[in-house]
Amino acid sequence: MTYADYVTGGRSFLLEKMAERLSPKRLAHCLRVEEASIDLAKRYGLDETKAGLAGLLHDYAKELADQDFLTLIDQHQLDPALKAWNNNVWHGLLGPYVIQAELGLTDADILQAIAYHTVGSSQMTDLDKVVYVADYIECGRDFPGVDQAREIAKISLNQAVAYETAATVAYLAQKGMPIYPQTLDTYNAYIHYL
Ligand code: GDP
Ligand code: FE
Ligand code: FE
């Protein structure tokens, strides 16, 4: 299987569309997440094409205007409570709607991995975990704890999810930022792996 089995036009079409939607810096991050996702898929015996594609597209909606997200919430009749959140939460959860409409990607596994890449879920597939972790450990990341996250990712996907979620929750709490309930569900479901 190749990307062209999931999206008409394949990888070159996607890179063109991404260049229209994303800054060069963000595009470079997406390419590194694609690579990290493929590495993790190889390590854990998962579908490398699905992992690479989900990693590549995970931040496709990141540079949409807030108003565009608010419109999407109405258009798709999503819980109006979602409107109280912000880009951090929207770009992942709503990314699949933008990706389906603009890129024609319909694979449910790939779209779910993109939806969950920021906040996770208490019920993550291995593909979801790969993209969630790859986004955190891609080779361009440089923050305290990232090397430990990289080491853990070589040993256990579940432990890597737990480590990343604990660090994110601690970071948000320390900054006095709101924590999305689904992020806390992820924390509660995975923390015992740490
Ligand atoms: P990025 O898109 O590659 O920058 O990475 P992510 O999509 O993983 O995260 C985007 C931002 O959302 C980061 O600054 C996270 O700390 C933040 N974030 C993650 N979970 C939550 C949450 O539950 N609530 C809020 N407010 N922010 C979150
Ligand atoms: Fe993101
Ligand atoms: Fe990202």
XYZ file of N, CA and C and ligand atoms in Angstrom:
612
model
N 0.842 -1.204 0.000
C 0.000 0.000 0.000
C 0.879 1.257 0.000
N 0.390 2.289 -0.670
C 1.078 3.585 -0.666
C 0.036 4.661 -0.319
N 0.512 5.891 -0.164
C -0.413 6.988 0.153
C -1.489 7.121 -0.931
N -1.130 6.806 -2.181
C -2.094 6.945 -3.289
C -3.274 5.989 -3.147
N -3.125 4.939 -2.319
C -4.261 4.050 -2.058
C -5.295 4.720 -1.144
N -4.877 5.768 -0.446
C -5.776 6.458 0.489
C -6.204 7.840 0.000
N -5.342 8.475 -0.805
C -5.625 9.834 -1.285
C -5.263 9.926 -2.765
N -6.216 10.343 -3.574
C -5.932 10.538 -4.999
C -4.827 11.583 -5.143
N -3.780 11.229 -5.873
C -2.673 12.174 -6.040
C -1.477 11.830 -5.168
N -1.727 11.051 -4.132
C -0.620 10.550 -3.307
C 0.155 11.636 -2.582
N 1.394 11.299 -2.227
C 2.184 12.157 -1.352
C 2.489 13.523 -1.975
N 2.741 13.577 -3.293
C 3.098 14.865 -3.903
C 1.901 15.830 -3.870
N 0.694 15.302 -4.081
C -0.519 16.120 -3.950
C -0.650 16.649 -2.517
N -0.404 15.775 -1.543
C -0.536 16.185 -0.138
C 0.469 17.274 0.215
N 1.699 17.126 -0.254
C 2.719 18.133 0.064
C 2.350 19.486 -0.544
N 1.757 19.468 -1.729
C 1.296 20.719 -2.348
C 0.212 21.375 -1.506
N -0.773 20.580 -1.109
C -1.871 21.123 -0.307
C -1.372 21.601 1.057
N -0.453 20.859 1.637
C 0.086 21.256 2.948
C 0.836 22.578 2.847
N 1.544 22.771 1.748
C 2.307 24.020 1.572
C 1.366 25.222 1.467
N 0.126 24.993 1.014
C -0.859 26.083 0.955
C -1.422 26.410 2.334
N -1.510 25.419 3.175
C -2.164 25.565 4.487
C -1.204 25.904 5.619
N 0.084 25.508 5.462
C 1.006 25.554 6.599
C 2.267 26.357 6.308
N 2.803 26.984 7.355
C 4.085 27.673 7.242
C 5.183 26.634 6.977
N 6.310 27.078 6.405
C 7.420 26.141 6.166
C 7.869 25.409 7.440
N 7.878 26.133 8.560
C 8.297 25.507 9.831
C 7.361 24.371 10.232
N 6.049 24.635 10.120
C 5.060 23.625 10.506
C 5.106 22.443 9.539
N 5.311 22.737 8.279
C 5.409 21.668 7.285
C 6.606 20.771 7.604
N 7.728 21.401 7.990
C 8.927 20.624 8.334
C 8.647 19.739 9.554
N 7.919 20.271 10.538
C 7.532 19.476 11.713
C 6.693 18.270 11.273
N 5.748 18.500 10.375
C 4.878 17.401 9.902
C 5.701 16.316 9.205
N 6.701 16.716 8.455
C 7.573 15.732 7.788
C 8.361 14.925 8.818
N 8.789 15.585 9.890
C 9.513 14.854 10.945
C 8.578 13.922 11.711
N 7.327 14.321 11.884
C 6.361 13.440 12.563
C 6.028 12.248 11.657
N 5.979 12.478 10.362
C 5.779 11.366 9.416
C 6.892 10.330 9.599
N 8.134 10.823 9.631
C 9.287 9.929 9.774
C 9.261 9.186 11.118
N 8.985 9.935 12.188
C 8.944 9.319 13.520
C 7.802 8.297 13.611
N 6.690 8.577 12.954
C 5.550 7.650 12.977
C 5.900 6.356 12.235
N 6.594 6.491 11.106
C 7.003 5.303 10.347
C 7.989 4.469 11.184
N 8.934 5.138 11.841
C 9.897 4.431 12.705
C 9.176 3.631 13.787
N 8.217 4.274 14.449
C 7.491 3.589 15.529
C 6.643 2.440 14.971
N 6.028 2.664 13.805
C 5.216 1.598 13.190
C 6.084 0.384 12.875
N 7.287 0.626 12.373
C 8.226 -0.477 12.095
C 8.564 -1.210 13.382
N 8.904 -0.450 14.397
C 9.315 -1.040 15.673
C 8.224 -1.912 16.273
N 6.973 -1.467 16.146
C 5.879 -2.192 16.790
C 5.043 -3.032 15.810
N 5.543 -3.187 14.590
C 4.879 -4.070 13.635
C 3.522 -3.594 13.175
N 3.388 -2.263 12.986
C 2.108 -1.706 12.537
C 2.190 -1.269 11.078
N 1.049 -0.877 10.527
C 0.975 -0.456 9.129
C 1.744 0.858 8.926
N 2.854 0.779 8.214
C 3.721 1.954 8.049
C 3.090 3.027 7.164
N 2.293 2.607 6.207
C 1.649 3.584 5.316
C 0.627 4.412 6.093
N -0.212 3.736 6.870
C -1.213 4.475 7.659
C -0.535 5.379 8.679
N 0.514 4.871 9.318
C 1.220 5.664 10.334
C 1.871 6.885 9.697
N 2.540 6.695 8.573
C 3.212 7.805 7.899
C 2.222 8.870 7.449
N 1.113 8.417 6.898
C 0.094 9.342 6.397
C -0.544 10.127 7.547
N -0.863 9.450 8.624
C -1.444 10.132 9.792
C -0.434 11.114 10.384
N 0.821 10.700 10.474
C 1.862 11.589 11.007
C 2.046 12.816 10.126
N 2.087 12.589 8.826
C 2.271 13.701 7.874
C 1.160 14.736 8.015
N -0.081 14.274 8.135
C -1.239 15.173 8.092
C -1.711 15.643 9.471
N -1.062 15.194 10.550
C -1.653 15.394 11.879
C -1.955 16.860 12.208
N -1.098 17.805 11.758
C -1.313 19.227 12.069
C -1.878 20.004 10.881
N -2.520 19.321 9.952
C -3.017 19.978 8.730
C -3.906 21.193 9.055
N -4.693 21.103 10.121
C -5.649 22.186 10.442
C -5.080 23.218 11.416
N -3.808 23.104 11.760
C -3.237 23.923 12.849
C -3.303 25.430 12.580
N -3.264 25.847 11.322
C -3.219 27.278 11.033
C -4.556 27.837 10.538
N -5.621 27.109 10.750
C -6.960 27.631 10.475
C -7.276 28.739 11.475
N -8.095 29.699 11.055
C -8.535 30.769 11.961
C -9.545 30.210 12.964
N -9.589 30.816 14.145
C -10.540 30.388 15.175
C -11.967 30.357 14.624
N -12.309 31.373 13.831
C -13.674 31.449 13.282
C -13.998 30.232 12.405
N -13.002 29.729 11.699
C -13.218 28.535 10.859
C -13.574 27.329 11.721
N -12.900 27.189 12.862
C -13.212 26.072 13.770
C -14.624 26.220 14.341
N -14.980 27.459 14.725
C -16.320 27.689 15.291
C -17.393 27.357 14.252
N -17.134 27.677 12.995
C -18.071 27.348 11.916
C -18.187 25.835 11.740
N -17.044 25.146 11.800
C -17.057 23.677 11.657
C -17.883 23.020 12.762
N -17.778 23.560 13.981
C -18.527 22.996 15.118
C -20.033 23.093 14.851
N -20.466 24.229 14.276
C -21.879 24.391 13.919
C -22.260 23.491 12.748
N -21.449 23.533 11.687
C -21.745 22.763 10.469
C -21.936 21.281 10.762
N -21.087 20.749 11.646
C -21.129 19.312 11.919
C -21.914 18.988 13.191
N -22.601 20.000 13.716
C -23.463 19.852 14.883
C -22.754 19.147 16.035
N -21.524 19.609 16.299
C -20.754 19.052 17.412
C -21.183 19.738 18.705
N -20.790 19.163 19.830
C -21.131 19.713 21.142
C -20.711 21.191 21.215
N -21.674 22.100 21.423
C -21.342 23.532 21.482
C -20.315 23.859 22.579
N -20.183 22.988 23.582
C -19.196 23.221 24.647
C -17.777 23.282 24.079
N -17.590 22.663 22.927
C -16.267 22.665 22.287
C -15.834 24.089 21.911
N -16.827 24.960 21.758
C -16.516 26.348 21.353
C -15.731 27.105 22.418
N -15.821 26.663 23.660
C -15.122 27.362 24.748
C -13.622 27.058 24.743
N -13.181 26.110 23.906
C -11.762 25.733 23.900
C -10.983 26.574 22.899
N -9.861 26.088 22.466
C -8.999 26.930 21.617
C -8.269 26.076 20.576
N -7.450 26.727 19.807
C -6.728 26.058 18.718
C -6.023 24.769 19.155
N -5.424 24.792 20.352
C -4.692 23.608 20.825
C -5.555 22.353 20.753
N -6.815 22.508 21.169
C -7.746 21.377 21.205
C -8.432 21.188 19.841
N -8.802 22.298 19.203
C -9.556 22.210 17.943
C -8.760 21.590 16.796
N -7.487 21.944 16.669
C -6.769 21.565 15.432
C -6.640 20.050 15.299
N -6.646 19.353 16.439
C -6.608 17.897 16.382
C -8.008 17.324 16.193
N -8.901 17.643 17.124
C -10.245 17.048 17.105
C -11.023 17.369 15.826
N -10.800 18.562 15.279
C -11.550 18.963 14.081
C -10.757 18.775 12.796
N -9.492 18.441 12.924
C -8.652 18.221 11.746
C -9.278 17.265 10.727
N -9.830 16.131 11.172
C -10.408 15.182 10.226
C -11.482 15.771 9.313
N -12.276 16.720 9.795
C -13.313 17.316 8.947
C -12.686 18.115 7.802
N -11.607 18.834 8.140
C -10.918 19.645 7.133
C -10.202 18.733 6.133
N -9.594 17.684 6.657
C -8.824 16.762 5.826
C -9.736 15.981 4.877
N -10.874 15.551 5.365
C -11.824 14.855 4.487
C -12.302 15.784 3.377
N -12.636 17.023 3.748
C -13.196 17.963 2.771
C -12.160 18.403 1.744
N -10.926 18.664 2.196
C -9.933 19.264 1.286
C -9.039 18.238 0.616
N -8.859 17.088 1.237
C -7.903 16.104 0.709
C -8.587 14.812 0.266
N -9.844 14.627 0.644
C -10.570 13.434 0.234
C -10.137 12.163 0.944
N -9.434 12.319 2.053
C -9.022 11.138 2.830
C -10.204 10.651 3.674
N -10.540 9.375 3.597
C -11.703 8.878 4.340
C -11.376 7.744 5.305
N -10.151 7.248 5.296
C -9.819 6.098 6.146
C -10.044 6.433 7.628
N -10.937 5.676 8.269
C -11.356 5.998 9.641
C -10.215 5.852 10.651
N -9.334 4.880 10.441
C -8.216 4.683 11.383
C -7.258 5.875 11.356
N -6.957 6.329 10.151
C -6.038 7.464 9.995
C -6.677 8.732 10.562
N -7.948 8.952 10.255
C -8.627 10.159 10.741
C -8.720 10.163 12.265
N -8.935 9.003 12.853
C -9.004 8.944 14.326
C -7.648 9.258 14.958
N -6.588 8.739 14.370
C -5.243 9.011 14.918
C -4.955 10.511 14.874
N -5.406 11.176 13.820
C -5.229 12.633 13.710
C -6.099 13.335 14.760
N -7.339 12.894 14.903
C -8.254 13.517 15.866
C -7.684 13.468 17.288
N -7.043 12.354 17.625
C -6.575 12.141 19.000
C -5.136 12.589 19.231
N -4.484 13.207 18.237
C -3.031 13.404 18.388
C -2.652 14.371 19.509
N -3.545 15.273 19.890
C -3.207 16.224 20.960
C -3.725 15.748 22.319
N -4.990 15.345 22.383
C -5.616 15.044 23.677
C -5.659 13.555 23.998
N -5.315 12.705 23.025
C -5.368 11.269 23.258
C -6.791 10.793 23.446
N -6.921 9.643 24.089
C -8.230 9.041 24.372
C -7.976 7.911 25.362
N -9.034 7.544 26.103
C -8.881 6.402 27.009
C -8.856 5.096 26.208
N -9.253 5.157 24.934
C -9.353 3.962 24.083
C -8.541 4.169 22.820
N -7.226 4.209 22.952
C -6.403 4.463 21.772
C -5.994 3.159 21.097
N -6.058 3.166 19.766
C -5.473 2.058 19.016
C -3.952 2.241 19.007
N -3.239 1.214 18.586
C -1.783 1.362 18.485
C -1.418 2.465 17.491
N -2.196 2.586 16.423
C -1.931 3.663 15.450
C -2.110 5.044 16.108
N -3.161 5.197 16.901
C -3.369 6.460 17.631
C -2.162 6.768 18.520
N -1.685 5.741 19.211
C -0.549 5.925 20.135
C 0.704 6.338 19.378
N 0.918 5.727 18.226
C 2.115 6.022 17.422
C 2.156 7.505 17.043
N 1.032 8.044 16.580
C 1.015 9.437 16.130
C 1.119 10.376 17.333
N 0.424 10.038 18.400
C 0.475 10.832 19.643
C 1.920 10.934 20.144
N 2.619 9.821 20.154
C 3.995 9.784 20.664
C 4.971 10.387 19.646
N 4.792 10.093 18.361
C 5.704 10.608 17.332
C 5.724 12.135 17.333
N 4.564 12.756 17.528
C 4.454 14.214 17.573
C 5.315 14.777 18.707
N 5.401 14.037 19.769
C 6.119 14.481 20.977
C 7.631 14.263 20.871
N 8.040 13.213 20.193
C 9.474 12.841 20.201
C 10.184 13.100 18.883
N 9.493 13.643 17.855
C 10.155 13.835 16.544
C 11.499 14.544 16.748
N 12.442 14.315 15.841
C 13.837 14.684 16.087
C 14.084 16.176 16.247
N 13.124 17.028 15.858
C 13.295 18.467 16.021
C 12.867 18.982 17.387
N 12.254 18.147 18.199
C 11.787 18.568 19.527
C 12.976 18.698 20.473
N 12.929 19.755 21.287
C 13.997 19.961 22.264
C 13.386 20.598 23.504
N 13.014 19.773 24.461
C 12.488 20.295 25.732
C 12.894 19.306 26.817
N 12.880 19.761 28.082
C 13.302 18.860 29.157
C 12.438 17.585 29.154
N 13.088 16.448 29.167
C 12.348 15.187 29.230
C 12.181 14.504 27.890
N 12.510 15.199 26.788
C 12.236 14.588 25.477
C 13.127 13.366 25.231
N 14.365 13.399 25.743
C 15.229 12.235 25.521
C 14.718 11.018 26.273
N 14.203 11.258 27.485
C 13.620 10.131 28.222
C 12.382 9.596 27.502
N 11.586 10.501 26.952
C 10.404 10.072 26.183
C 10.840 9.218 24.991
N 11.928 9.606 24.343
C 12.428 8.837 23.189
C 12.883 7.447 23.611
N 13.550 7.373 24.757
C 14.015 6.064 25.245
C 12.817 5.167 25.591
N 11.841 5.732 26.279
C 10.652 4.958 26.666
C 9.908 4.469 25.425
N 9.868 5.301 24.383
C 9.141 4.932 23.152
C 9.766 3.714 22.474
N 11.033 3.442 22.768
C 11.682 2.255 22.199
C 11.276 0.986 22.942
N 10.738 1.154 24.157
C 10.428 0.007 25.017
C 8.938 -0.320 25.020
N 8.095 0.708 25.138
C 6.652 0.463 25.296
C 5.832 1.655 24.828
N 4.912 1.419 23.911
C 4.022 2.486 23.442
C 3.122 2.977 24.569
N 2.604 2.047 25.361
C 1.708 2.447 26.462
C 2.435 3.314 27.477
N 3.671 2.931 27.793
C 4.450 3.713 28.758
C 4.788 5.082 28.184
N 5.036 5.130 26.883
C 5.344 6.408 26.237
C 4.120 7.335 26.271
N 2.936 6.769 26.040
C 1.695 7.563 26.141
C 1.551 8.093 27.568
N 1.799 7.231 28.543
C 1.672 7.629 29.953
C 2.651 8.748 30.299
N 3.892 8.588 29.880
C 4.934 9.581 30.185
C 4.569 10.948 29.591
N 4.190 10.929 28.312
C 3.863 12.180 27.613
C 2.637 12.851 28.237
N 1.628 12.057 28.556
C 0.393 12.635 29.093
C 0.630 13.215 30.480
N 1.403 12.517 31.295
C 1.711 13.027 32.640
C 2.465 14.344 32.538
N 3.421 14.409 31.620
C 4.211 15.633 31.456
C 3.335 16.780 30.947
N 2.429 16.488 30.012
C 1.556 17.531 29.455
C 0.590 18.057 30.516
N -0.012 17.136 31.278
C -0.951 17.549 32.330
C -0.219 18.398 33.381
N 0.976 17.976 33.761
C 1.750 18.722 34.760
C 2.101 20.113 34.223
N 2.485 20.161 32.958
C 2.852 21.437 32.319
C 1.665 22.401 32.280
N 0.505 21.889 31.850
C -0.676 22.741 31.741
C -1.112 23.228 33.126
N -1.073 22.326 34.111
C -1.482 22.695 35.469
C -0.536 23.752 36.034
N 0.748 23.561 35.785
C 1.754 24.488 36.305
C 1.590 25.873 35.695
N 1.133 25.903 34.427
C 0.912 27.185 33.740
C -0.472 27.768 34.051
N -1.280 27.021 34.815
C -2.627 27.493 35.118
C -3.544 27.454 33.916
N -3.273 26.530 32.987
C -4.104 26.429 31.784
C -5.176 25.357 31.951
N -6.336 25.544 31.282
C -7.388 24.533 31.387
C -6.956 23.231 30.723
N -7.408 22.125 31.293
C -7.086 20.801 30.753
C -8.374 20.195 30.197
N -8.334 19.840 28.939
C -9.507 19.289 28.261
C -9.864 17.946 28.908
N -11.150 17.695 29.199
C -11.512 16.454 29.900
C -10.961 15.181 29.238
N -10.931 15.156 27.901
C -10.412 13.947 27.228
C -8.920 13.733 27.503
N -8.193 14.830 27.746
C -6.782 14.710 28.123
C -6.674 14.015 29.491
N -7.579 14.393 30.399
C -7.569 13.762 31.732
C -8.009 12.298 31.642
N -8.941 12.002 30.729
C -9.330 10.594 30.519
C -8.117 9.781 30.056
N -7.331 10.371 29.161
C -6.117 9.691 28.675
C -5.159 9.465 29.843
N -4.959 10.513 30.622
C -4.084 10.414 31.800
C -4.540 9.266 32.721
N -5.829 9.249 33.039
C -6.345 8.230 33.964
C -6.231 6.815 33.395
N -6.391 6.689 32.087
C -6.362 5.359 31.469
C -4.942 4.807 31.334
N -3.943 5.682 31.212
C -2.586 5.207 30.886
C -1.572 5.375 32.008
N -1.888 6.174 33.044
C -0.866 6.523 34.033
C -0.305 5.279 34.740
N -1.112 4.224 34.839
C -0.623 3.027 35.542
C 0.505 2.322 34.781
N 0.710 2.670 33.524
C 1.820 2.069 32.774
C 3.170 2.684 33.143
N 3.120 3.859 33.806
C 4.382 4.559 34.092
C 5.115 3.923 35.263
P 1.752 20.575 18.164
O 0.434 20.814 17.456
O 2.755 19.853 17.309
O 2.312 21.852 18.748
O 1.475 19.592 19.412
P 0.097 19.100 20.087
O -0.976 19.053 19.073
O 0.405 17.818 20.803
O -0.208 20.165 21.203
C -0.537 21.503 20.952
C -0.604 22.268 22.248
O -1.758 21.873 22.980
C 0.588 22.051 23.196
O 1.039 23.318 23.631
C -0.012 21.258 24.349
O 0.642 21.538 25.557
C -1.425 21.754 24.353
N -2.397 20.839 24.976
C -2.386 19.484 25.015
N -3.430 19.012 25.714
C -4.140 20.084 26.105
C -5.312 20.267 26.900
O -5.927 19.328 27.384
N -5.730 21.546 27.126
C -5.068 22.626 26.616
N -5.526 23.843 26.885
N -3.950 22.490 25.866
C -3.492 21.256 25.623
Fe -0.831 19.244 16.889
Fe 2.398 18.410 15.805
